[in-house]
Every structure is written in C-alpha cells, then in structure tokens.
Amino acid sequence: MPSIESRLLLVTDRQQTKGRPLLSVLAQALKAGSPAIQLRERDLSAKELLALADEIRHLTGPRGSQLVINDRLDVALSVTGAGVHLRSDSLPVSVVRRLVGADRLLGVSVHSVSEAEQAEADG
C-alpha cells in the first residue's frame, strides 16, 4: 500500500487564496516542493470537483506529487492515481480499501490513538 511521502500535506480552500486563482497557488506550492495536495472543496458539485481534480492532477503528475480527494470516493476513482481521505463518519475504511485497491493512497481522519490503530488495521 502506498504511503504519504512526507508529513506535509497542502489542503485546498479556494476561499483562502486572497483572490488568487487556486491552480496558480497550487502550482507555486508544488514548485516550492509540496509533496502532496488534498483537494477539499466541499461546496463543489461532483462534476465541478472532478474537473478541478483533473486540472490539479495535470499539475501534480509531472512533479510526482500525490493528489488526495477529500471524502469523495467517486471523484477519486475517476482521477488516475488519486487517493482518497475519509472523514471519521464516512464509509468504512475496509470497504473503501477494497474499492480503491492496494495501489491508491487512503487516509482517514481520527480523533484518538485507538481510532488510528483501528483505521490502520482496516487498511
């Protein structure tokens, strides 16, 4: 199973870019060496999120950076190589691991050591 190659993960929020286009901000972060981006734009429709994920994948791919989609398994499965990050109240980790396979990154939010241990045990 893949793992995050760094402890640093840039999490997107279009509302926090001070008017700059998100893709421009992400390109700068990747140029500066950001190893991974988590696409977390909860207000977008599936179609809009997929389009944005495809654009971001074109930025991350050539740099070898990882792309993780926040809690949208459908979108993550639609983007080549994208991983998925689950909220603590999302689908069970074991179910998602079965669906995404062993080659994609899978993360989950946890709130205790025991939840982290359980998430790891579930895949």
mmCIF file with all atom_site columns, C-alpha atoms in Angstrom:
data_model
loop_
_atom_site.group_PDB
_atom_site.id
_atom_site.type_symbol
_atom_site.label_atom_id
_atom_site.label_alt_id
_atom_site.label_comp_id
_atom_site.label_asym_id
_atom_site.label_entity_id
_atom_site.label_seq_id
_atom_site.pdbx_PDB_ins_code
_atom_site.Cartn_x
_atom_site.Cartn_y
_atom_site.Cartn_z
_atom_site.occupancy
_atom_site.B_iso_or_equiv
_atom_site.pdbx_formal_charge
_atom_site.auth_seq_id
_atom_site.auth_comp_id
_atom_site.auth_asym_id
_atom_site.auth_atom_id
_atom_site.pdbx_PDB_model_num
ATOM 1   C CA . MET A 1 1   ? 0.000   0.000  0.000   1.00 0.00 ? 1   MET A CA 1
ATOM 2   C CA . PRO A 1 2   ? 1.280   3.468  -0.794  1.00 0.00 ? 2   PRO A CA 1
ATOM 3   C CA . SER A 1 3   ? 2.033   5.984  1.910   1.00 0.00 ? 3   SER A CA 1
ATOM 4   C CA . ILE A 1 4   ? 2.401   9.741  2.075   1.00 0.00 ? 4   ILE A CA 1
ATOM 5   C CA . GLU A 1 5   ? 5.997   10.526 1.302   1.00 0.00 ? 5   GLU A CA 1
ATOM 6   C CA . SER A 1 6   ? 6.108   13.450 3.712   1.00 0.00 ? 6   SER A CA 1
ATOM 7   C CA . ARG A 1 7   ? 4.369   14.772 6.797   1.00 0.00 ? 7   ARG A CA 1
ATOM 8   C CA . LEU A 1 8   ? 3.407   17.889 4.842   1.00 0.00 ? 8   LEU A CA 1
ATOM 9   C CA . LEU A 1 9   ? 0.076   17.865 3.030   1.00 0.00 ? 9   LEU A CA 1
ATOM 10  C CA . LEU A 1 10  ? -1.363  21.007 1.452   1.00 0.00 ? 10  LEU A CA 1
ATOM 11  C CA . VAL A 1 11  ? -5.158  21.121 1.915   1.00 0.00 ? 11  VAL A CA 1
ATOM 12  C CA . THR A 1 12  ? -7.044  23.309 -0.553  1.00 0.00 ? 12  THR A CA 1
ATOM 13  C CA . ASP A 1 13  ? -9.548  26.042 0.261   1.00 0.00 ? 13  ASP A CA 1
ATOM 14  C CA . ARG A 1 14  ? -10.437 28.376 -2.619  1.00 0.00 ? 14  ARG A CA 1
ATOM 15  C CA . GLN A 1 15  ? -11.752 30.922 -0.113  1.00 0.00 ? 15  GLN A CA 1
ATOM 16  C CA . GLN A 1 16  ? -8.291  31.381 1.430   1.00 0.00 ? 16  GLN A CA 1
ATOM 17  C CA . THR A 1 17  ? -6.250  32.326 -1.656  1.00 0.00 ? 17  THR A CA 1
ATOM 18  C CA . LYS A 1 18  ? -6.711  36.100 -1.244  1.00 0.00 ? 18  LYS A CA 1
ATOM 19  C CA . GLY A 1 19  ? -8.232  36.394 -4.712  1.00 0.00 ? 19  GLY A CA 1
ATOM 20  C CA . ARG A 1 20  ? -5.538  34.394 -6.467  1.00 0.00 ? 20  ARG A CA 1
ATOM 21  C CA . PRO A 1 21  ? -6.640  31.503 -8.698  1.00 0.00 ? 21  PRO A CA 1
ATOM 22  C CA . LEU A 1 22  ? -6.386  28.210 -6.822  1.00 0.00 ? 22  LEU A CA 1
ATOM 23  C CA . LEU A 1 23  ? -4.442  26.500 -9.608  1.00 0.00 ? 23  LEU A CA 1
ATOM 24  C CA . SER A 1 24  ? -1.846  29.277 -9.556  1.00 0.00 ? 24  SER A CA 1
ATOM 25  C CA . VAL A 1 25  ? -1.420  28.925 -5.786  1.00 0.00 ? 25  VAL A CA 1
ATOM 26  C CA . LEU A 1 26  ? -1.093  25.152 -6.095  1.00 0.00 ? 26  LEU A CA 1
ATOM 27  C CA . ALA A 1 27  ? 1.438   25.445 -8.917  1.00 0.00 ? 27  ALA A CA 1
ATOM 28  C CA . GLN A 1 28  ? 3.557   27.711 -6.709  1.00 0.00 ? 28  GLN A CA 1
ATOM 29  C CA . ALA A 1 29  ? 3.285   25.309 -3.773  1.00 0.00 ? 29  ALA A CA 1
ATOM 30  C CA . LEU A 1 30  ? 4.319   22.389 -5.965  1.00 0.00 ? 30  LEU A CA 1
ATOM 31  C CA . LYS A 1 31  ? 7.223   24.367 -7.376  1.00 0.00 ? 31  LYS A CA 1
ATOM 32  C CA . ALA A 1 32  ? 8.328   25.059 -3.806  1.00 0.00 ? 32  ALA A CA 1
ATOM 33  C CA . GLY A 1 33  ? 8.317   21.313 -3.152  1.00 0.00 ? 33  GLY A CA 1
ATOM 34  C CA . SER A 1 34  ? 4.894   20.436 -1.747  1.00 0.00 ? 34  SER A CA 1
ATOM 35  C CA . PRO A 1 35  ? 4.799   16.621 -1.891  1.00 0.00 ? 35  PRO A CA 1
ATOM 36  C CA . ALA A 1 36  ? 1.017   16.225 -1.747  1.00 0.00 ? 36  ALA A CA 1
ATOM 37  C CA . ILE A 1 37  ? -2.258  18.081 -2.235  1.00 0.00 ? 37  ILE A CA 1
ATOM 38  C CA . GLN A 1 38  ? -5.563  17.211 -0.616  1.00 0.00 ? 38  GLN A CA 1
ATOM 39  C CA . LEU A 1 39  ? -8.444  18.583 -2.670  1.00 0.00 ? 39  LEU A CA 1
ATOM 40  C CA . ARG A 1 40  ? -11.020 19.676 -0.101  1.00 0.00 ? 40  ARG A CA 1
ATOM 41  C CA . GLU A 1 41  ? -13.642 21.870 -1.737  1.00 0.00 ? 41  GLU A CA 1
ATOM 42  C CA . ARG A 1 42  ? -16.853 20.739 -0.075  1.00 0.00 ? 42  ARG A CA 1
ATOM 43  C CA . ASP A 1 43  ? -19.113 23.238 -1.835  1.00 0.00 ? 43  ASP A CA 1
ATOM 44  C CA . LEU A 1 44  ? -18.436 21.964 -5.365  1.00 0.00 ? 44  LEU A CA 1
ATOM 45  C CA . SER A 1 45  ? -20.691 19.561 -7.211  1.00 0.00 ? 45  SER A CA 1
ATOM 46  C CA . ALA A 1 46  ? -19.252 16.208 -8.251  1.00 0.00 ? 46  ALA A CA 1
ATOM 47  C CA . LYS A 1 47  ? -18.867 17.468 -11.816 1.00 0.00 ? 47  LYS A CA 1
ATOM 48  C CA . GLU A 1 48  ? -17.070 20.644 -10.723 1.00 0.00 ? 48  GLU A CA 1
ATOM 49  C CA . LEU A 1 49  ? -14.862 18.754 -8.296  1.00 0.00 ? 49  LEU A CA 1
ATOM 50  C CA . LEU A 1 50  ? -13.895 16.227 -10.954 1.00 0.00 ? 50  LEU A CA 1
ATOM 51  C CA . ALA A 1 51  ? -12.958 18.984 -13.402 1.00 0.00 ? 51  ALA A CA 1
ATOM 52  C CA . LEU A 1 52  ? -10.821 20.691 -10.753 1.00 0.00 ? 52  LEU A CA 1
ATOM 53  C CA . ALA A 1 53  ? -9.233  17.382 -9.729  1.00 0.00 ? 53  ALA A CA 1
ATOM 54  C CA . ASP A 1 54  ? -8.273  16.697 -13.350 1.00 0.00 ? 54  ASP A CA 1
ATOM 55  C CA . GLU A 1 55  ? -6.655  20.133 -13.593 1.00 0.00 ? 55  GLU A CA 1
ATOM 56  C CA . ILE A 1 56  ? -4.757  19.595 -10.357 1.00 0.00 ? 56  ILE A CA 1
ATOM 57  C CA . ARG A 1 57  ? -3.653  16.133 -11.494 1.00 0.00 ? 57  ARG A CA 1
ATOM 58  C CA . HIS A 1 58  ? -2.031  17.785 -14.512 1.00 0.00 ? 58  HIS A CA 1
ATOM 59  C CA . LEU A 1 59  ? -0.009  19.869 -12.032 1.00 0.00 ? 59  LEU A CA 1
ATOM 60  C CA . THR A 1 60  ? 0.904   17.078 -9.620  1.00 0.00 ? 60  THR A CA 1
ATOM 61  C CA . GLY A 1 61  ? 1.621   14.339 -12.145 1.00 0.00 ? 61  GLY A CA 1
ATOM 62  C CA . PRO A 1 62  ? 4.797   15.739 -13.718 1.00 0.00 ? 62  PRO A CA 1
ATOM 63  C CA . ARG A 1 63  ? 6.230   16.554 -10.286 1.00 0.00 ? 63  ARG A CA 1
ATOM 64  C CA . GLY A 1 64  ? 5.434   13.161 -8.811  1.00 0.00 ? 64  GLY A CA 1
ATOM 65  C CA . SER A 1 65  ? 3.314   14.790 -6.117  1.00 0.00 ? 65  SER A CA 1
ATOM 66  C CA . GLN A 1 66  ? 0.375   12.935 -4.675  1.00 0.00 ? 66  GLN A CA 1
ATOM 67  C CA . LEU A 1 67  ? -3.254  14.021 -5.064  1.00 0.00 ? 67  LEU A CA 1
ATOM 68  C CA . VAL A 1 68  ? -5.818  13.061 -2.446  1.00 0.00 ? 68  VAL A CA 1
ATOM 69  C CA . ILE A 1 69  ? -9.517  13.786 -2.808  1.00 0.00 ? 69  ILE A CA 1
ATOM 70  C CA . ASN A 1 70  ? -11.378 14.666 0.370   1.00 0.00 ? 70  ASN A CA 1
ATOM 71  C CA . ASP A 1 71  ? -14.207 12.236 1.143   1.00 0.00 ? 71  ASP A CA 1
ATOM 72  C CA . ARG A 1 72  ? -15.397 11.796 -2.462  1.00 0.00 ? 72  ARG A CA 1
ATOM 73  C CA . LEU A 1 73  ? -14.647 8.222  -3.388  1.00 0.00 ? 73  LEU A CA 1
ATOM 74  C CA . ASP A 1 74  ? -16.471 8.615  -6.709  1.00 0.00 ? 74  ASP A CA 1
ATOM 75  C CA . VAL A 1 75  ? -14.234 11.501 -7.750  1.00 0.00 ? 75  VAL A CA 1
ATOM 76  C CA . ALA A 1 76  ? -11.052 9.825  -6.506  1.00 0.00 ? 76  ALA A CA 1
ATOM 77  C CA . LEU A 1 77  ? -11.827 6.698  -8.524  1.00 0.00 ? 77  LEU A CA 1
ATOM 78  C CA . SER A 1 78  ? -12.380 8.874  -11.602 1.00 0.00 ? 78  SER A CA 1
ATOM 79  C CA . VAL A 1 79  ? -8.936  10.510 -11.431 1.00 0.00 ? 79  VAL A CA 1
ATOM 80  C CA . THR A 1 80  ? -5.952  8.380  -12.390 1.00 0.00 ? 80  THR A CA 1
ATOM 81  C CA . GLY A 1 81  ? -3.793  7.662  -9.369  1.00 0.00 ? 81  GLY A CA 1
ATOM 82  C CA . ALA A 1 82  ? -5.691  9.869  -6.936  1.00 0.00 ? 82  ALA A CA 1
ATOM 83  C CA . GLY A 1 83  ? -6.066  8.792  -3.354  1.00 0.00 ? 83  GLY A CA 1
ATOM 84  C CA . VAL A 1 84  ? -8.967  9.497  -1.031  1.00 0.00 ? 84  VAL A CA 1
ATOM 85  C CA . HIS A 1 85  ? -9.181  10.887 2.500   1.00 0.00 ? 85  HIS A CA 1
ATOM 86  C CA . LEU A 1 86  ? -12.213 9.871  4.542   1.00 0.00 ? 86  LEU A CA 1
ATOM 87  C CA . ARG A 1 87  ? -13.931 11.792 7.305   1.00 0.00 ? 87  ARG A CA 1
ATOM 88  C CA . SER A 1 88  ? -14.323 9.879  10.537  1.00 0.00 ? 88  SER A CA 1
ATOM 89  C CA . ASP A 1 89  ? -18.045 9.395  9.791   1.00 0.00 ? 89  ASP A CA 1
ATOM 90  C CA . SER A 1 90  ? -17.566 8.319  6.176   1.00 0.00 ? 90  SER A CA 1
ATOM 91  C CA . LEU A 1 91  ? -17.655 4.886  4.583   1.00 0.00 ? 91  LEU A CA 1
ATOM 92  C CA . PRO A 1 92  ? -15.774 2.143  6.462   1.00 0.00 ? 92  PRO A CA 1
ATOM 93  C CA . VAL A 1 93  ? -12.059 2.034  5.704   1.00 0.00 ? 93  VAL A CA 1
ATOM 94  C CA . SER A 1 94  ? -12.197 -1.678 4.852   1.00 0.00 ? 94  SER A CA 1
ATOM 95  C CA . VAL A 1 95  ? -14.900 -1.091 2.224   1.00 0.00 ? 95  VAL A CA 1
ATOM 96  C CA . VAL A 1 96  ? -13.048 1.826  0.623   1.00 0.00 ? 96  VAL A CA 1
ATOM 97  C CA . ARG A 1 97  ? -9.748  -0.089 0.616   1.00 0.00 ? 97  ARG A CA 1
ATOM 98  C CA . ARG A 1 98  ? -11.456 -2.903 -1.270  1.00 0.00 ? 98  ARG A CA 1
ATOM 99  C CA . LEU A 1 99  ? -12.815 -0.417 -3.823  1.00 0.00 ? 99  LEU A CA 1
ATOM 100 C CA . VAL A 1 100 ? -9.655  1.642  -4.378  1.00 0.00 ? 100 VAL A CA 1
ATOM 101 C CA . GLY A 1 101 ? -7.271  -1.309 -4.278  1.00 0.00 ? 101 GLY A CA 1
ATOM 102 C CA . ALA A 1 102 ? -3.838  -1.529 -2.756  1.00 0.00 ? 102 ALA A CA 1
ATOM 103 C CA . ASP A 1 103 ? -2.169  0.948  -5.122  1.00 0.00 ? 103 ASP A CA 1
ATOM 104 C CA . ARG A 1 104 ? -4.006  4.100  -4.050  1.00 0.00 ? 104 ARG A CA 1
ATOM 105 C CA . LEU A 1 105 ? -3.428  6.222  -1.003  1.00 0.00 ? 105 LEU A CA 1
ATOM 106 C CA . LEU A 1 106 ? -6.207  6.009  1.589   1.00 0.00 ? 106 LEU A CA 1
ATOM 107 C CA . GLY A 1 107 ? -6.346  8.278  4.619   1.00 0.00 ? 107 GLY A CA 1
ATOM 108 C CA . VAL A 1 108 ? -8.911  8.736  7.351   1.00 0.00 ? 108 VAL A CA 1
ATOM 109 C CA . SER A 1 109 ? -9.492  11.398 9.983   1.00 0.00 ? 109 SER A CA 1
ATOM 110 C CA . VAL A 1 110 ? -9.202  10.046 13.502  1.00 0.00 ? 110 VAL A CA 1
ATOM 111 C CA . HIS A 1 111 ? -9.614  11.569 16.924  1.00 0.00 ? 111 HIS A CA 1
ATOM 112 C CA . SER A 1 112 ? -7.779  9.135  19.174  1.00 0.00 ? 112 SER A CA 1
ATOM 113 C CA . VAL A 1 113 ? -4.951  6.641  19.165  1.00 0.00 ? 113 VAL A CA 1
ATOM 114 C CA . SER A 1 114 ? -7.423  3.763  19.211  1.00 0.00 ? 114 SER A CA 1
ATOM 115 C CA . GLU A 1 115 ? -9.223  5.146  16.132  1.00 0.00 ? 115 GLU A CA 1
ATOM 116 C CA . ALA A 1 116 ? -5.868  5.451  14.357  1.00 0.00 ? 116 ALA A CA 1
ATOM 117 C CA . GLU A 1 117 ? -4.965  1.887  15.243  1.00 0.00 ? 117 GLU A CA 1
ATOM 118 C CA . GLN A 1 118 ? -8.350  0.685  14.007  1.00 0.00 ? 118 GLN A CA 1
ATOM 119 C CA . ALA A 1 119 ? -8.024  2.614  10.736  1.00 0.00 ? 119 ALA A CA 1
ATOM 120 C CA . GLU A 1 120 ? -4.599  1.080  10.162  1.00 0.00 ? 120 GLU A CA 1
ATOM 121 C CA . ALA A 1 121 ? -5.912  -2.401 10.910  1.00 0.00 ? 121 ALA A CA 1
ATOM 122 C CA . ASP A 1 122 ? -8.769  -1.837 8.445   1.00 0.00 ? 122 ASP A CA 1
ATOM 123 C CA . GLY A 1 123 ? -6.379  -0.981 5.655   1.00 0.00 ? 123 GLY A CA 1
#
